[in-house]
């Protein structure tokens, strides 16, 4: 996830506005974008030079007004939380990284791009990637290629697919590493529950 945050940071500052195309408009029409989306994830990380992929699973929350919470449960407990003011990474109860927006202005940018990716804000992503793909009934699949050379040095492309929500993310890094994410049991909501809201405080 941290490599993805770095890629999104570069992407944000290299953004060039582009006009939406019919494909993007069609996918936007299929996607729902409620205030809160939560569910499970299964992630497989294929690292160059390592014979076996690294698999993990857990739960996620994407809250439009609060940020993103990515909680890994196996093979060990860890979490990444993005809010307007900071990015916080923890291993169990130990803080392993904290980036404050007061010291790192890119934090707010990363938050926005990560929300767009996980919640399916295709219009925002289309401003920063060249988008190709197809729509087949209620299903859609998109390939996103960075528009800027600085971003392409980190990230080769992202493939997204789904129906009402983003259901899979396949990210290929420029160095050959690959991250495959499946989003499962996706549940929309109009607001965070009390326990969920507390995790963003």
PDB file of C-alpha atoms in Angstrom:
ATOM      1  CA  UNK A   1       0.000   0.000   0.000  1.00  0.00           C
ATOM      2  CA  UNK A   2       2.827   2.469   0.768  1.00  0.00           C
ATOM      3  CA  UNK A   3       4.213   2.134  -2.758  1.00  0.00           C
ATOM      4  CA  UNK A   4       0.720   2.885  -4.054  1.00  0.00           C
ATOM      5  CA  UNK A   5       0.544   6.006  -1.852  1.00  0.00           C
ATOM      6  CA  UNK A   6       3.867   7.202  -3.311  1.00  0.00           C
ATOM      7  CA  UNK A   7       2.611   6.593  -6.833  1.00  0.00           C
ATOM      8  CA  UNK A   8      -0.599   8.492  -6.144  1.00  0.00           C
ATOM      9  CA  UNK A   9       1.393  11.389  -4.709  1.00  0.00           C
ATOM     10  CA  UNK A  10       3.423  11.737  -7.903  1.00  0.00           C
ATOM     11  CA  UNK A  11       0.294  11.360  -9.954  1.00  0.00           C
ATOM     12  CA  UNK A  12      -1.564  14.120  -8.163  1.00  0.00           C
ATOM     13  CA  UNK A  13       1.081  16.772  -8.797  1.00  0.00           C
ATOM     14  CA  UNK A  14       1.539  15.686 -12.423  1.00  0.00           C
ATOM     15  CA  UNK A  15      -2.205  15.835 -13.164  1.00  0.00           C
ATOM     16  CA  UNK A  16      -3.435  17.420 -16.368  1.00  0.00           C
ATOM     17  CA  UNK A  17      -7.179  17.915 -16.799  1.00  0.00           C
ATOM     18  CA  UNK A  18      -8.702  16.023 -19.740  1.00  0.00           C
ATOM     19  CA  UNK A  19     -12.207  15.894 -21.171  1.00  0.00           C
ATOM     20  CA  UNK A  20     -14.301  12.874 -20.222  1.00  0.00           C
ATOM     21  CA  UNK A  21     -15.065  10.351 -22.985  1.00  0.00           C
ATOM     22  CA  UNK A  22     -18.149   8.181 -23.674  1.00  0.00           C
ATOM     23  CA  UNK A  23     -16.571   5.099 -22.073  1.00  0.00           C
ATOM     24  CA  UNK A  24     -15.943   6.951 -18.818  1.00  0.00           C
ATOM     25  CA  UNK A  25     -19.458   8.381 -18.847  1.00  0.00           C
ATOM     26  CA  UNK A  26     -20.942   4.917 -19.372  1.00  0.00           C
ATOM     27  CA  UNK A  27     -18.969   3.401 -16.477  1.00  0.00           C
ATOM     28  CA  UNK A  28     -19.906   6.332 -14.243  1.00  0.00           C
ATOM     29  CA  UNK A  29     -23.537   5.584 -15.011  1.00  0.00           C
ATOM     30  CA  UNK A  30     -23.141   2.010 -13.759  1.00  0.00           C
ATOM     31  CA  UNK A  31     -21.167   2.801 -10.605  1.00  0.00           C
ATOM     32  CA  UNK A  32     -22.710   3.753  -7.300  1.00  0.00           C
ATOM     33  CA  UNK A  33     -20.866   6.217  -5.080  1.00  0.00           C
ATOM     34  CA  UNK A  34     -22.486   6.191  -1.637  1.00  0.00           C
ATOM     35  CA  UNK A  35     -20.965   8.178   1.252  1.00  0.00           C
ATOM     36  CA  UNK A  36     -19.527   5.000   2.808  1.00  0.00           C
ATOM     37  CA  UNK A  37     -18.410   1.690   1.290  1.00  0.00           C
ATOM     38  CA  UNK A  38     -17.002  -1.203   3.311  1.00  0.00           C
ATOM     39  CA  UNK A  39     -16.160  -4.845   2.784  1.00  0.00           C
ATOM     40  CA  UNK A  40     -13.434  -7.467   2.729  1.00  0.00           C
ATOM     41  CA  UNK A  41     -10.304  -7.576   0.616  1.00  0.00           C
ATOM     42  CA  UNK A  42      -7.984 -10.316  -0.572  1.00  0.00           C
ATOM     43  CA  UNK A  43      -4.593  -9.099  -1.781  1.00  0.00           C
ATOM     44  CA  UNK A  44      -1.778 -10.927  -3.552  1.00  0.00           C
ATOM     45  CA  UNK A  45       1.576  -9.184  -3.963  1.00  0.00           C
ATOM     46  CA  UNK A  46       3.992 -10.593  -6.552  1.00  0.00           C
ATOM     47  CA  UNK A  47       7.488  -9.222  -5.922  1.00  0.00           C
ATOM     48  CA  UNK A  48      10.342  -9.341  -8.404  1.00  0.00           C
ATOM     49  CA  UNK A  49      13.033 -11.727  -7.187  1.00  0.00           C
ATOM     50  CA  UNK A  50      10.718 -13.623  -4.819  1.00  0.00           C
ATOM     51  CA  UNK A  51       9.451 -17.040  -5.986  1.00  0.00           C
ATOM     52  CA  UNK A  52       6.242 -17.034  -3.946  1.00  0.00           C
ATOM     53  CA  UNK A  53       3.573 -14.304  -3.889  1.00  0.00           C
ATOM     54  CA  UNK A  54       2.646 -12.680  -0.582  1.00  0.00           C
ATOM     55  CA  UNK A  55      -1.062 -13.032   0.221  1.00  0.00           C
ATOM     56  CA  UNK A  56      -3.020 -11.014   2.766  1.00  0.00           C
ATOM     57  CA  UNK A  57      -6.645 -10.364   3.635  1.00  0.00           C
ATOM     58  CA  UNK A  58      -8.705  -8.080   5.804  1.00  0.00           C
ATOM     59  CA  UNK A  59     -11.366  -5.380   5.807  1.00  0.00           C
ATOM     60  CA  UNK A  60     -11.600  -1.904   4.333  1.00  0.00           C
ATOM     61  CA  UNK A  61     -13.720   1.207   4.775  1.00  0.00           C
ATOM     62  CA  UNK A  62     -13.906   4.108   2.326  1.00  0.00           C
ATOM     63  CA  UNK A  63     -15.728   7.095   3.825  1.00  0.00           C
ATOM     64  CA  UNK A  64     -16.107  10.152   1.630  1.00  0.00           C
ATOM     65  CA  UNK A  65     -15.930  12.645   4.503  1.00  0.00           C
ATOM     66  CA  UNK A  66     -13.326  10.824   6.598  1.00  0.00           C
ATOM     67  CA  UNK A  67     -10.884   8.889   4.416  1.00  0.00           C
ATOM     68  CA  UNK A  68      -9.757   5.298   3.900  1.00  0.00           C
ATOM     69  CA  UNK A  69      -9.113   2.524   6.423  1.00  0.00           C
ATOM     70  CA  UNK A  70      -7.254  -0.596   5.215  1.00  0.00           C
ATOM     71  CA  UNK A  71      -7.058  -3.246   7.945  1.00  0.00           C
ATOM     72  CA  UNK A  72      -4.984  -6.350   7.252  1.00  0.00           C
ATOM     73  CA  UNK A  73      -5.915  -9.323   9.448  1.00  0.00           C
ATOM     74  CA  UNK A  74      -3.731 -12.097   7.996  1.00  0.00           C
ATOM     75  CA  UNK A  75      -0.980 -13.151   7.858  1.00  0.00           C
ATOM     76  CA  UNK A  76      -0.458 -10.516  10.589  1.00  0.00           C
ATOM     77  CA  UNK A  77      -2.394  -7.544  11.903  1.00  0.00           C
ATOM     78  CA  UNK A  78      -1.599  -4.160  10.395  1.00  0.00           C
ATOM     79  CA  UNK A  79      -3.498  -1.124   9.210  1.00  0.00           C
ATOM     80  CA  UNK A  80      -3.200   1.975   7.072  1.00  0.00           C
ATOM     81  CA  UNK A  81      -5.488   4.915   7.791  1.00  0.00           C
ATOM     82  CA  UNK A  82      -5.784   7.968   5.577  1.00  0.00           C
ATOM     83  CA  UNK A  83      -7.554  11.026   6.943  1.00  0.00           C
ATOM     84  CA  UNK A  84      -7.506  14.666   5.888  1.00  0.00           C
ATOM     85  CA  UNK A  85      -4.702  15.385   8.329  1.00  0.00           C
ATOM     86  CA  UNK A  86      -2.424  12.353   8.140  1.00  0.00           C
ATOM     87  CA  UNK A  87      -1.486   8.914   6.919  1.00  0.00           C
ATOM     88  CA  UNK A  88      -1.012   6.464   9.774  1.00  0.00           C
ATOM     89  CA  UNK A  89       0.400   2.956   9.432  1.00  0.00           C
ATOM     90  CA  UNK A  90       0.387   0.503  12.323  1.00  0.00           C
ATOM     91  CA  UNK A  91       1.586  -3.051  12.897  1.00  0.00           C
ATOM     92  CA  UNK A  92      -0.722  -4.315  15.590  1.00  0.00           C
ATOM     93  CA  UNK A  93      -0.756  -1.479  18.131  1.00  0.00           C
ATOM     94  CA  UNK A  94       2.650  -0.094  17.129  1.00  0.00           C
ATOM     95  CA  UNK A  95       2.807   2.990  14.901  1.00  0.00           C
ATOM     96  CA  UNK A  96       5.288   2.251  12.092  1.00  0.00           C
ATOM     97  CA  UNK A  97       4.738   5.376   9.988  1.00  0.00           C
ATOM     98  CA  UNK A  98       2.989   8.704  10.412  1.00  0.00           C
ATOM     99  CA  UNK A  99       2.866  11.419   7.762  1.00  0.00           C
ATOM    100  CA  UNK A 100       1.231  14.690   8.769  1.00  0.00           C
ATOM    101  CA  UNK A 101      -0.368  17.066   6.256  1.00  0.00           C
ATOM    102  CA  UNK A 102       1.188  19.946   8.217  1.00  0.00           C
ATOM    103  CA  UNK A 103       4.668  18.706   7.270  1.00  0.00           C
ATOM    104  CA  UNK A 104       3.822  16.801   4.082  1.00  0.00           C
ATOM    105  CA  UNK A 105       1.228  18.649   1.948  1.00  0.00           C
ATOM    106  CA  UNK A 106       0.993  15.588  -0.332  1.00  0.00           C
ATOM    107  CA  UNK A 107      -0.995  13.765   2.369  1.00  0.00           C
ATOM    108  CA  UNK A 108      -4.229  15.483   1.352  1.00  0.00           C
ATOM    109  CA  UNK A 109      -3.538  14.702  -2.286  1.00  0.00           C
ATOM    110  CA  UNK A 110      -2.888  11.022  -1.572  1.00  0.00           C
ATOM    111  CA  UNK A 111      -6.153  10.819   0.373  1.00  0.00           C
ATOM    112  CA  UNK A 112      -8.118  12.162  -2.578  1.00  0.00           C
ATOM    113  CA  UNK A 113      -6.564   9.869  -5.164  1.00  0.00           C
ATOM    114  CA  UNK A 114      -6.858   6.768  -2.968  1.00  0.00           C
ATOM    115  CA  UNK A 115     -10.515   7.500  -2.382  1.00  0.00           C
ATOM    116  CA  UNK A 116     -11.048   7.877  -6.132  1.00  0.00           C
ATOM    117  CA  UNK A 117      -9.364   4.537  -6.816  1.00  0.00           C
ATOM    118  CA  UNK A 118     -11.153   2.466  -4.170  1.00  0.00           C
ATOM    119  CA  UNK A 119     -14.556   4.113  -4.471  1.00  0.00           C
ATOM    120  CA  UNK A 120     -14.584   4.148  -8.268  1.00  0.00           C
ATOM    121  CA  UNK A 121     -14.485   7.891  -8.893  1.00  0.00           C
ATOM    122  CA  UNK A 122     -13.695   7.261 -12.555  1.00  0.00           C
ATOM    123  CA  UNK A 123     -14.104  10.895 -13.574  1.00  0.00           C
ATOM    124  CA  UNK A 124     -11.273  11.948 -11.265  1.00  0.00           C
ATOM    125  CA  UNK A 125      -9.059   9.059 -12.343  1.00  0.00           C
ATOM    126  CA  UNK A 126      -9.670   9.864 -16.012  1.00  0.00           C
ATOM    127  CA  UNK A 127      -8.088  13.256 -15.484  1.00  0.00           C
ATOM    128  CA  UNK A 128      -4.825  11.571 -14.511  1.00  0.00           C
ATOM    129  CA  UNK A 129      -4.763   8.372 -16.567  1.00  0.00           C
ATOM    130  CA  UNK A 130      -5.360   7.402 -20.165  1.00  0.00           C
ATOM    131  CA  UNK A 131      -8.418   5.170 -19.893  1.00  0.00           C
ATOM    132  CA  UNK A 132      -9.343   2.279 -22.171  1.00  0.00           C
ATOM    133  CA  UNK A 133     -11.742  -0.578 -21.585  1.00  0.00           C
ATOM    134  CA  UNK A 134     -15.142  -2.009 -22.286  1.00  0.00           C
ATOM    135  CA  UNK A 135     -18.650  -2.310 -20.909  1.00  0.00           C
ATOM    136  CA  UNK A 136     -20.568  -5.592 -21.217  1.00  0.00           C
ATOM    137  CA  UNK A 137     -24.071  -5.255 -19.828  1.00  0.00           C
ATOM    138  CA  UNK A 138     -23.701  -4.253 -16.175  1.00  0.00           C
ATOM    139  CA  UNK A 139     -20.041  -5.274 -16.028  1.00  0.00           C
ATOM    140  CA  UNK A 140     -17.128  -3.066 -16.962  1.00  0.00           C
ATOM    141  CA  UNK A 141     -13.341  -3.296 -17.132  1.00  0.00           C
ATOM    142  CA  UNK A 142     -10.872  -0.431 -17.452  1.00  0.00           C
ATOM    143  CA  UNK A 143      -7.125  -0.113 -17.953  1.00  0.00           C
ATOM    144  CA  UNK A 144      -5.498   3.046 -16.596  1.00  0.00           C
ATOM    145  CA  UNK A 145      -2.092   4.130 -17.917  1.00  0.00           C
ATOM    146  CA  UNK A 146      -0.335   7.156 -16.363  1.00  0.00           C
ATOM    147  CA  UNK A 147      -0.346  10.261 -18.554  1.00  0.00           C
ATOM    148  CA  UNK A 148       2.892  11.684 -17.163  1.00  0.00           C
ATOM    149  CA  UNK A 149       6.415  10.267 -17.537  1.00  0.00           C
ATOM    150  CA  UNK A 150       7.208  10.888 -13.857  1.00  0.00           C
ATOM    151  CA  UNK A 151       4.315   8.673 -12.844  1.00  0.00           C
ATOM    152  CA  UNK A 152       5.181   6.003 -15.405  1.00  0.00           C
ATOM    153  CA  UNK A 153       8.565   5.617 -13.708  1.00  0.00           C
ATOM    154  CA  UNK A 154       6.723   4.195 -10.695  1.00  0.00           C
ATOM    155  CA  UNK A 155       3.540   2.650 -12.086  1.00  0.00           C
ATOM    156  CA  UNK A 156       2.933   0.956 -15.459  1.00  0.00           C
ATOM    157  CA  UNK A 157      -0.829   0.546 -15.298  1.00  0.00           C
ATOM    158  CA  UNK A 158      -3.861  -0.237 -13.173  1.00  0.00           C
ATOM    159  CA  UNK A 159      -6.678  -2.535 -14.282  1.00  0.00           C
ATOM    160  CA  UNK A 160     -10.049  -2.029 -12.597  1.00  0.00           C
ATOM    161  CA  UNK A 161     -13.200  -4.124 -13.010  1.00  0.00           C
ATOM    162  CA  UNK A 162     -16.603  -4.351 -11.383  1.00  0.00           C
ATOM    163  CA  UNK A 163     -20.309  -3.700 -11.623  1.00  0.00           C
ATOM    164  CA  UNK A 164     -22.009  -1.313  -9.185  1.00  0.00           C
ATOM    165  CA  UNK A 165     -18.718  -1.004  -7.300  1.00  0.00           C
ATOM    166  CA  UNK A 166     -15.032  -1.577  -8.007  1.00  0.00           C
ATOM    167  CA  UNK A 167     -14.516  -5.304  -7.412  1.00  0.00           C
ATOM    168  CA  UNK A 168     -10.902  -5.825  -8.478  1.00  0.00           C
ATOM    169  CA  UNK A 169      -7.731  -3.755  -8.734  1.00  0.00           C
ATOM    170  CA  UNK A 170      -4.664  -5.106 -10.549  1.00  0.00           C
ATOM    171  CA  UNK A 171      -1.685  -2.767 -10.266  1.00  0.00           C
ATOM    172  CA  UNK A 172       1.557  -3.320 -12.190  1.00  0.00           C
ATOM    173  CA  UNK A 173       4.566  -1.357 -10.947  1.00  0.00           C
ATOM    174  CA  UNK A 174       7.244  -0.161 -13.329  1.00  0.00           C
ATOM    175  CA  UNK A 175       9.774  -2.506 -11.644  1.00  0.00           C
ATOM    176  CA  UNK A 176       7.630  -5.565 -12.409  1.00  0.00           C
ATOM    177  CA  UNK A 177       6.017  -5.953  -8.965  1.00  0.00           C
ATOM    178  CA  UNK A 178       2.295  -6.649  -9.139  1.00  0.00           C
ATOM    179  CA  UNK A 179      -0.523  -6.182  -6.637  1.00  0.00           C
ATOM    180  CA  UNK A 180      -3.859  -7.912  -7.196  1.00  0.00           C
ATOM    181  CA  UNK A 181      -6.754  -6.901  -4.948  1.00  0.00           C
ATOM    182  CA  UNK A 182     -10.266  -8.366  -4.818  1.00  0.00           C
ATOM    183  CA  UNK A 183     -12.942  -6.391  -2.964  1.00  0.00           C
ATOM    184  CA  UNK A 184     -15.645  -8.673  -1.563  1.00  0.00           C
ATOM    185  CA  UNK A 185     -18.926  -8.387   0.347  1.00  0.00           C
ATOM    186  CA  UNK A 186     -19.097  -4.711  -0.594  1.00  0.00           C
ATOM    187  CA  UNK A 187     -21.683  -2.865   1.479  1.00  0.00           C
ATOM    188  CA  UNK A 188     -22.818   0.733   0.849  1.00  0.00           C
ATOM    189  CA  UNK A 189     -24.045   2.980   3.669  1.00  0.00           C
ATOM    190  CA  UNK A 190     -25.216   6.541   4.121  1.00  0.00           C
ATOM    191  CA  UNK A 191     -23.018   7.078   7.197  1.00  0.00           C
ATOM    192  CA  UNK A 192     -20.374   5.429   9.360  1.00  0.00           C
ATOM    193  CA  UNK A 193     -21.533   3.426  12.336  1.00  0.00           C
ATOM    194  CA  UNK A 194     -20.345   4.500  15.787  1.00  0.00           C
ATOM    195  CA  UNK A 195     -17.607   1.839  15.963  1.00  0.00           C
ATOM    196  CA  UNK A 196     -16.441   2.610  12.415  1.00  0.00           C
ATOM    197  CA  UNK A 197     -16.324   6.356  13.059  1.00  0.00           C
ATOM    198  CA  UNK A 198     -14.205   5.786  16.157  1.00  0.00           C
ATOM    199  CA  UNK A 199     -11.510   4.160  14.004  1.00  0.00           C
ATOM    200  CA  UNK A 200     -11.012   7.453  12.175  1.00  0.00           C
ATOM    201  CA  UNK A 201     -10.561   9.487  15.391  1.00  0.00           C
TER     202      UNK A 201
END
